PDB file of C-alpha atoms in Angstrom:
ATOM      1  CA  UNK A   1     -21.633  35.731 -24.335  1.00 31.00           C
ATOM      2  CA  UNK A   2     -18.837  35.797 -21.762  1.00 33.00           C
ATOM      3  CA  UNK A   3     -19.622  34.816 -18.215  1.00 31.00           C
ATOM      4  CA  UNK A   4     -19.392  37.474 -15.561  1.00 29.00           C
ATOM      5  CA  UNK A   5     -17.820  36.979 -12.165  1.00 31.00           C
ATOM      6  CA  UNK A   6     -20.050  36.164  -9.242  1.00 32.00           C
ATOM      7  CA  UNK A   7     -20.298  38.300  -6.114  1.00 29.00           C
ATOM      8  CA  UNK A   8     -17.527  36.329  -4.400  1.00 36.00           C
ATOM      9  CA  UNK A   9     -15.161  36.707  -7.342  1.00 37.00           C
ATOM     10  CA  UNK A  10     -15.375  33.074  -8.419  1.00 42.00           C
ATOM     11  CA  UNK A  11     -15.929  32.283 -12.074  1.00 42.00           C
ATOM     12  CA  UNK A  12     -19.528  31.381 -12.867  1.00 38.00           C
ATOM     13  CA  UNK A  13     -18.270  28.777 -15.359  1.00 52.00           C
ATOM     14  CA  UNK A  14     -18.050  26.226 -12.588  1.00 68.00           C
ATOM     15  CA  UNK A  15     -18.392  22.522 -13.252  1.00 83.00           C
ATOM     16  CA  UNK A  16     -21.903  21.119 -13.041  1.00 86.00           C
ATOM     17  CA  UNK A  17     -21.932  19.384  -9.668  1.00 93.00           C
ATOM     18  CA  UNK A  18     -25.680  18.790  -9.635  1.00 90.00           C
ATOM     19  CA  UNK A  19     -26.187  21.077  -6.632  1.00 93.00           C
ATOM     20  CA  UNK A  20     -23.576  19.261  -4.542  1.00 96.00           C
ATOM     21  CA  UNK A  21     -20.783  20.817  -2.524  1.00 96.00           C
ATOM     22  CA  UNK A  22     -17.139  19.761  -2.911  1.00 98.00           C
ATOM     23  CA  UNK A  23     -14.651  19.163  -0.104  1.00 99.00           C
ATOM     24  CA  UNK A  24     -10.953  19.034  -0.956  1.00 99.00           C
ATOM     25  CA  UNK A  25      -8.946  16.506   1.067  1.00 99.00           C
ATOM     26  CA  UNK A  26      -5.219  17.105   0.536  1.00 99.00           C
ATOM     27  CA  UNK A  27      -2.596  14.552   1.425  1.00 98.00           C
ATOM     28  CA  UNK A  28       0.475  14.621   3.623  1.00 98.00           C
ATOM     29  CA  UNK A  29       2.018  18.127   3.882  1.00 97.00           C
ATOM     30  CA  UNK A  30      -1.054  19.705   2.214  1.00 98.00           C
ATOM     31  CA  UNK A  31      -1.356  20.775  -1.442  1.00 97.00           C
ATOM     32  CA  UNK A  32       0.837  23.639  -2.656  1.00 95.00           C
ATOM     33  CA  UNK A  33      -0.187  26.567  -4.880  1.00 96.00           C
ATOM     34  CA  UNK A  34       0.483  24.748  -8.191  1.00 95.00           C
ATOM     35  CA  UNK A  35      -1.456  21.655  -7.157  1.00 97.00           C
ATOM     36  CA  UNK A  36      -4.713  21.048  -9.047  1.00 98.00           C
ATOM     37  CA  UNK A  37      -6.581  20.991  -5.701  1.00 98.00           C
ATOM     38  CA  UNK A  38      -5.373  24.506  -4.901  1.00 98.00           C
ATOM     39  CA  UNK A  39      -6.286  25.654  -8.400  1.00 97.00           C
ATOM     40  CA  UNK A  40      -9.783  24.182  -8.060  1.00 97.00           C
ATOM     41  CA  UNK A  41     -10.158  25.899  -4.700  1.00 97.00           C
ATOM     42  CA  UNK A  42      -9.221  29.266  -6.228  1.00 96.00           C
ATOM     43  CA  UNK A  43     -11.209  28.856  -9.451  1.00 96.00           C
ATOM     44  CA  UNK A  44     -14.354  27.158  -8.208  1.00 95.00           C
ATOM     45  CA  UNK A  45     -14.597  27.949  -4.510  1.00 94.00           C
ATOM     46  CA  UNK A  46     -14.312  24.339  -3.354  1.00 97.00           C
ATOM     47  CA  UNK A  47     -13.747  24.026   0.404  1.00 97.00           C
ATOM     48  CA  UNK A  48     -10.410  22.650   1.647  1.00 98.00           C
ATOM     49  CA  UNK A  49     -10.576  20.575   4.810  1.00 99.00           C
ATOM     50  CA  UNK A  50      -7.775  22.024   6.937  1.00 98.00           C
ATOM     51  CA  UNK A  51      -5.995  19.637   9.275  1.00 98.00           C
ATOM     52  CA  UNK A  52      -4.272  20.671  12.500  1.00 97.00           C
ATOM     53  CA  UNK A  53      -1.079  18.762  11.700  1.00 98.00           C
ATOM     54  CA  UNK A  54      -0.013  18.278   8.079  1.00 98.00           C
ATOM     55  CA  UNK A  55       3.486  17.028   8.953  1.00 98.00           C
ATOM     56  CA  UNK A  56       2.655  14.291  11.476  1.00 98.00           C
ATOM     57  CA  UNK A  57      -0.870  13.293  10.434  1.00 98.00           C
ATOM     58  CA  UNK A  58      -2.753  11.113  12.890  1.00 98.00           C
ATOM     59  CA  UNK A  59      -5.416   9.063  11.168  1.00 98.00           C
ATOM     60  CA  UNK A  60      -7.957   9.384  13.981  1.00 98.00           C
ATOM     61  CA  UNK A  61      -7.512  13.161  14.159  1.00 98.00           C
ATOM     62  CA  UNK A  62      -7.953  13.549  10.417  1.00 99.00           C
ATOM     63  CA  UNK A  63     -11.075  11.368  10.490  1.00 99.00           C
ATOM     64  CA  UNK A  64     -12.566  13.441  13.320  1.00 98.00           C
ATOM     65  CA  UNK A  65     -11.866  16.654  11.418  1.00 99.00           C
ATOM     66  CA  UNK A  66     -13.609  15.322   8.305  1.00 99.00           C
ATOM     67  CA  UNK A  67     -16.658  14.388  10.387  1.00 98.00           C
ATOM     68  CA  UNK A  68     -16.664  17.877  11.923  1.00 98.00           C
ATOM     69  CA  UNK A  69     -16.530  19.636   8.544  1.00 98.00           C
ATOM     70  CA  UNK A  70     -19.173  17.364   7.028  1.00 97.00           C
ATOM     71  CA  UNK A  71     -21.593  18.164   9.828  1.00 97.00           C
ATOM     72  CA  UNK A  72     -21.202  21.869   8.985  1.00 97.00           C
ATOM     73  CA  UNK A  73     -22.323  21.342   5.369  1.00 96.00           C
ATOM     74  CA  UNK A  74     -25.878  22.264   4.427  1.00 95.00           C
ATOM     75  CA  UNK A  75     -25.989  19.857   1.470  1.00 95.00           C
ATOM     76  CA  UNK A  76     -24.471  16.529   0.399  1.00 96.00           C
ATOM     77  CA  UNK A  77     -20.907  16.758  -0.841  1.00 98.00           C
ATOM     78  CA  UNK A  78     -18.379  15.246  -3.181  1.00 98.00           C
ATOM     79  CA  UNK A  79     -15.084  14.307  -1.550  1.00 99.00           C
ATOM     80  CA  UNK A  80     -12.104  15.279  -3.716  1.00 99.00           C
ATOM     81  CA  UNK A  81      -9.124  13.459  -2.236  1.00 99.00           C
ATOM     82  CA  UNK A  82      -5.461  13.383  -3.183  1.00 99.00           C
ATOM     83  CA  UNK A  83      -2.811  10.988  -1.894  1.00 99.00           C
ATOM     84  CA  UNK A  84      -3.207  10.453   1.870  1.00 99.00           C
ATOM     85  CA  UNK A  85      -6.619  12.085   1.532  1.00 99.00           C
ATOM     86  CA  UNK A  86      -7.709   8.905  -0.280  1.00 99.00           C
ATOM     87  CA  UNK A  87      -6.659   6.799   2.699  1.00 99.00           C
ATOM     88  CA  UNK A  88      -8.552   9.257   4.889  1.00 99.00           C
ATOM     89  CA  UNK A  89     -11.748   8.654   2.894  1.00 99.00           C
ATOM     90  CA  UNK A  90     -11.370   4.869   3.163  1.00 99.00           C
ATOM     91  CA  UNK A  91     -10.643   4.884   6.901  1.00 99.00           C
ATOM     92  CA  UNK A  92     -13.316   7.474   7.677  1.00 99.00           C
ATOM     93  CA  UNK A  93     -16.012   5.663   5.668  1.00 99.00           C
ATOM     94  CA  UNK A  94     -15.365   2.458   7.612  1.00 98.00           C
ATOM     95  CA  UNK A  95     -16.031   4.156  10.969  1.00 97.00           C
ATOM     96  CA  UNK A  96     -18.340   7.141  10.514  1.00 98.00           C
ATOM     97  CA  UNK A  97     -22.072   7.424  11.063  1.00 97.00           C
ATOM     98  CA  UNK A  98     -22.234  10.253   8.515  1.00 97.00           C
ATOM     99  CA  UNK A  99     -21.392   8.553   5.210  1.00 97.00           C
ATOM    100  CA  UNK A 100     -24.895   9.446   3.991  1.00 97.00           C
ATOM    101  CA  UNK A 101     -23.702  13.063   3.750  1.00 97.00           C
ATOM    102  CA  UNK A 102     -21.322  12.076   0.936  1.00 98.00           C
ATOM    103  CA  UNK A 103     -22.694  11.695  -2.595  1.00 97.00           C
ATOM    104  CA  UNK A 104     -19.491  10.363  -4.177  1.00 98.00           C
ATOM    105  CA  UNK A 105     -15.701  10.593  -4.026  1.00 99.00           C
ATOM    106  CA  UNK A 106     -12.864  11.263  -6.450  1.00 99.00           C
ATOM    107  CA  UNK A 107      -9.758   9.459  -5.160  1.00 99.00           C
ATOM    108  CA  UNK A 108      -6.581  10.645  -6.868  1.00 99.00           C
ATOM    109  CA  UNK A 109      -3.203   8.911  -6.460  1.00 99.00           C
ATOM    110  CA  UNK A 110      -3.865   6.786  -3.364  1.00 99.00           C
ATOM    111  CA  UNK A 111      -0.515   6.010  -1.729  1.00 98.00           C
ATOM    112  CA  UNK A 112       0.568   2.619  -0.471  1.00 98.00           C
ATOM    113  CA  UNK A 113       0.986   3.378   3.232  1.00 98.00           C
ATOM    114  CA  UNK A 114       2.037  -0.231   3.865  1.00 98.00           C
ATOM    115  CA  UNK A 115       5.265   0.138   1.856  1.00 96.00           C
ATOM    116  CA  UNK A 116       8.459  -0.677   3.720  1.00 95.00           C
ATOM    117  CA  UNK A 117       9.994   2.699   2.854  1.00 94.00           C
ATOM    118  CA  UNK A 118       7.137   4.828   4.209  1.00 94.00           C
ATOM    119  CA  UNK A 119       8.365   7.672   6.451  1.00 95.00           C
ATOM    120  CA  UNK A 120       7.654   7.255  10.168  1.00 96.00           C
ATOM    121  CA  UNK A 121       5.239  10.209  10.005  1.00 96.00           C
ATOM    122  CA  UNK A 122       2.771   7.886   8.259  1.00 97.00           C
ATOM    123  CA  UNK A 123       3.169   4.639  10.210  1.00 97.00           C
ATOM    124  CA  UNK A 124      -0.182   5.147  11.966  1.00 97.00           C
ATOM    125  CA  UNK A 125      -1.935   4.923   8.565  1.00 98.00           C
ATOM    126  CA  UNK A 126      -1.350   1.161   8.572  1.00 97.00           C
ATOM    127  CA  UNK A 127      -3.134  -1.052   7.805  1.00 98.00           C
ATOM    128  CA  UNK A 128      -4.906   0.381   4.771  1.00 98.00           C
ATOM    129  CA  UNK A 129      -8.685   0.417   5.196  1.00 98.00           C
ATOM    130  CA  UNK A 130     -10.021  -1.927   2.508  1.00 98.00           C
ATOM    131  CA  UNK A 131     -13.800  -1.954   3.083  1.00 98.00           C
ATOM    132  CA  UNK A 132     -16.054  -1.181   0.129  1.00 99.00           C
ATOM    133  CA  UNK A 133     -17.025   2.496   0.099  1.00 99.00           C
ATOM    134  CA  UNK A 134     -20.733   3.214   0.637  1.00 98.00           C
ATOM    135  CA  UNK A 135     -20.855   5.820  -2.143  1.00 98.00           C
ATOM    136  CA  UNK A 136     -19.878   5.978  -5.812  1.00 97.00           C
ATOM    137  CA  UNK A 137     -16.146   6.497  -6.282  1.00 98.00           C
ATOM    138  CA  UNK A 138     -13.556   6.903  -9.005  1.00 98.00           C
ATOM    139  CA  UNK A 139      -9.871   6.175  -8.327  1.00 99.00           C
ATOM    140  CA  UNK A 140      -7.485   8.023 -10.646  1.00 99.00           C
ATOM    141  CA  UNK A 141      -4.014   6.497 -10.793  1.00 99.00           C
ATOM    142  CA  UNK A 142      -0.745   7.003 -12.627  1.00 98.00           C
ATOM    143  CA  UNK A 143       1.422   4.260 -14.095  1.00 98.00           C
ATOM    144  CA  UNK A 144       4.580   5.691 -12.506  1.00 98.00           C
ATOM    145  CA  UNK A 145       3.444   6.966  -9.105  1.00 98.00           C
ATOM    146  CA  UNK A 146       6.537   6.805  -6.858  1.00 97.00           C
ATOM    147  CA  UNK A 147       4.344   6.263  -3.797  1.00 98.00           C
ATOM    148  CA  UNK A 148       2.251   3.377  -5.075  1.00 98.00           C
ATOM    149  CA  UNK A 149       2.940   0.572  -7.538  1.00 98.00           C
ATOM    150  CA  UNK A 150       0.167   0.228 -10.093  1.00 98.00           C
ATOM    151  CA  UNK A 151      -0.931  -3.274  -8.968  1.00 98.00           C
ATOM    152  CA  UNK A 152      -1.368  -1.969  -5.412  1.00 98.00           C
ATOM    153  CA  UNK A 153      -3.447   0.985  -6.631  1.00 98.00           C
ATOM    154  CA  UNK A 154      -5.588  -1.372  -8.705  1.00 98.00           C
ATOM    155  CA  UNK A 155      -6.097  -3.604  -5.666  1.00 99.00           C
ATOM    156  CA  UNK A 156      -7.189  -0.699  -3.463  1.00 99.00           C
ATOM    157  CA  UNK A 157      -9.619   0.573  -6.096  1.00 99.00           C
ATOM    158  CA  UNK A 158     -11.126  -2.894  -6.430  1.00 99.00           C
ATOM    159  CA  UNK A 159     -11.539  -3.307  -2.666  1.00 99.00           C
ATOM    160  CA  UNK A 160     -13.130   0.132  -2.362  1.00 99.00           C
ATOM    161  CA  UNK A 161     -15.521  -0.606  -5.226  1.00 99.00           C
ATOM    162  CA  UNK A 162     -14.122   2.375  -7.119  1.00 99.00           C
ATOM    163  CA  UNK A 163     -14.022   2.721 -10.882  1.00 98.00           C
ATOM    164  CA  UNK A 164     -10.355   2.754 -11.930  1.00 98.00           C
ATOM    165  CA  UNK A 165      -9.132   5.482 -14.298  1.00 98.00           C
ATOM    166  CA  UNK A 166      -5.517   5.196 -15.456  1.00 98.00           C
ATOM    167  CA  UNK A 167      -4.077   8.460 -16.813  1.00 97.00           C
ATOM    168  CA  UNK A 168      -0.657   7.258 -17.939  1.00 96.00           C
ATOM    169  CA  UNK A 169       2.696   8.384 -16.562  1.00 98.00           C
ATOM    170  CA  UNK A 170       1.807  11.396 -14.412  1.00 97.00           C
ATOM    171  CA  UNK A 171       3.857  10.684 -11.301  1.00 97.00           C
ATOM    172  CA  UNK A 172       1.951  11.401  -8.095  1.00 98.00           C
ATOM    173  CA  UNK A 173      -0.690  13.442  -9.981  1.00 98.00           C
ATOM    174  CA  UNK A 174       0.255  16.606  -8.116  1.00 96.00           C
ATOM    175  CA  UNK A 175       1.735  20.041  -8.757  1.00 94.00           C
ATOM    176  CA  UNK A 176       4.759  18.455 -10.478  1.00 92.00           C
ATOM    177  CA  UNK A 177       2.649  16.499 -12.972  1.00 96.00           C
ATOM    178  CA  UNK A 178       2.032  19.329 -15.446  1.00 92.00           C
ATOM    179  CA  UNK A 179      -1.746  19.151 -15.114  1.00 95.00           C
ATOM    180  CA  UNK A 180      -2.467  22.857 -14.712  1.00 94.00           C
ATOM    181  CA  UNK A 181      -6.142  23.277 -13.810  1.00 96.00           C
ATOM    182  CA  UNK A 182      -6.664  19.604 -14.753  1.00 97.00           C
ATOM    183  CA  UNK A 183      -9.891  19.877 -16.766  1.00 96.00           C
ATOM    184  CA  UNK A 184     -10.011  16.102 -17.276  1.00 96.00           C
ATOM    185  CA  UNK A 185     -10.181  15.625 -13.509  1.00 97.00           C
ATOM    186  CA  UNK A 186     -12.933  18.212 -13.285  1.00 96.00           C
ATOM    187  CA  UNK A 187     -14.857  16.326 -15.970  1.00 95.00           C
ATOM    188  CA  UNK A 188     -14.566  13.147 -13.885  1.00 97.00           C
ATOM    189  CA  UNK A 189     -15.893  15.030 -10.871  1.00 97.00           C
ATOM    190  CA  UNK A 190     -18.846  16.368 -12.860  1.00 96.00           C
ATOM    191  CA  UNK A 191     -19.594  12.848 -14.095  1.00 96.00           C
ATOM    192  CA  UNK A 192     -19.523  11.570 -10.516  1.00 96.00           C
ATOM    193  CA  UNK A 193     -21.905  14.333  -9.478  1.00 95.00           C
ATOM    194  CA  UNK A 194     -24.367  13.051 -12.028  1.00 89.00           C
ATOM    195  CA  UNK A 195     -24.477   9.541 -10.593  1.00 64.00           C
ATOM    196  CA  UNK A 196     -24.172   9.753  -6.803  1.00 51.00           C
ATOM    197  CA  UNK A 197     -25.094   6.827  -4.598  1.00 47.00           C
TER     198      UNK A 197
END
C-alpha cells in the first residue's frame, strides 16, 4: 500500500529516527538545491540551522546560533553536519552546556581548516577543535576530498571518537558528488538514531 502525504506535504516514508529531531548544519556558503542536505530538508522536513553570515563565518557566532536553535527544540536531536558544519559541531561541543540535547551526530566531509591554502574567510576556524565528542558520531569521508587529505580526516575522526566511514572517491560529498537523495547517508543517520549516547 502506497504511503500518503502528511498534512505538511512531507512524505510519510521518513527514515526511522527513533523519535529524534534532525538539525542540518551546512558548511561554508550554505548547501545549494542539489546538495543532499537540501534534498533531505525538502523530503523529510529536517530543520536547517540558518546562519547570519555564510560568506564570512565566525566560529563563535555559528556556535551561539547552534545553541540558540537547540534550546528551541522540544526533543533531543541528531546533528547532520557537512563540511564546516563538522568543525562547528566539534567546536560547539567543547564549549557548550547543552550537549545533552544532542543524541548523536553525522559528520560528513570535515574540512581541514588548518591547511595553508584555506581562504581568509575561514582563518578564525583555526585551530581545529580535537576534543572527544560527548555523543555517538559517525564521520563520513571521501578518498579524494579536495578540502581534506584522507589522513587528516582519519585523524579528526579518531580524536572526536567518531566511527569512520569511507565512501570512496566522492569529492567533497556535496551537490557535485552525484549522490542524489543519498539513501546510504540516510541509512547511516537511522543507524545512529538507534544507538544514541
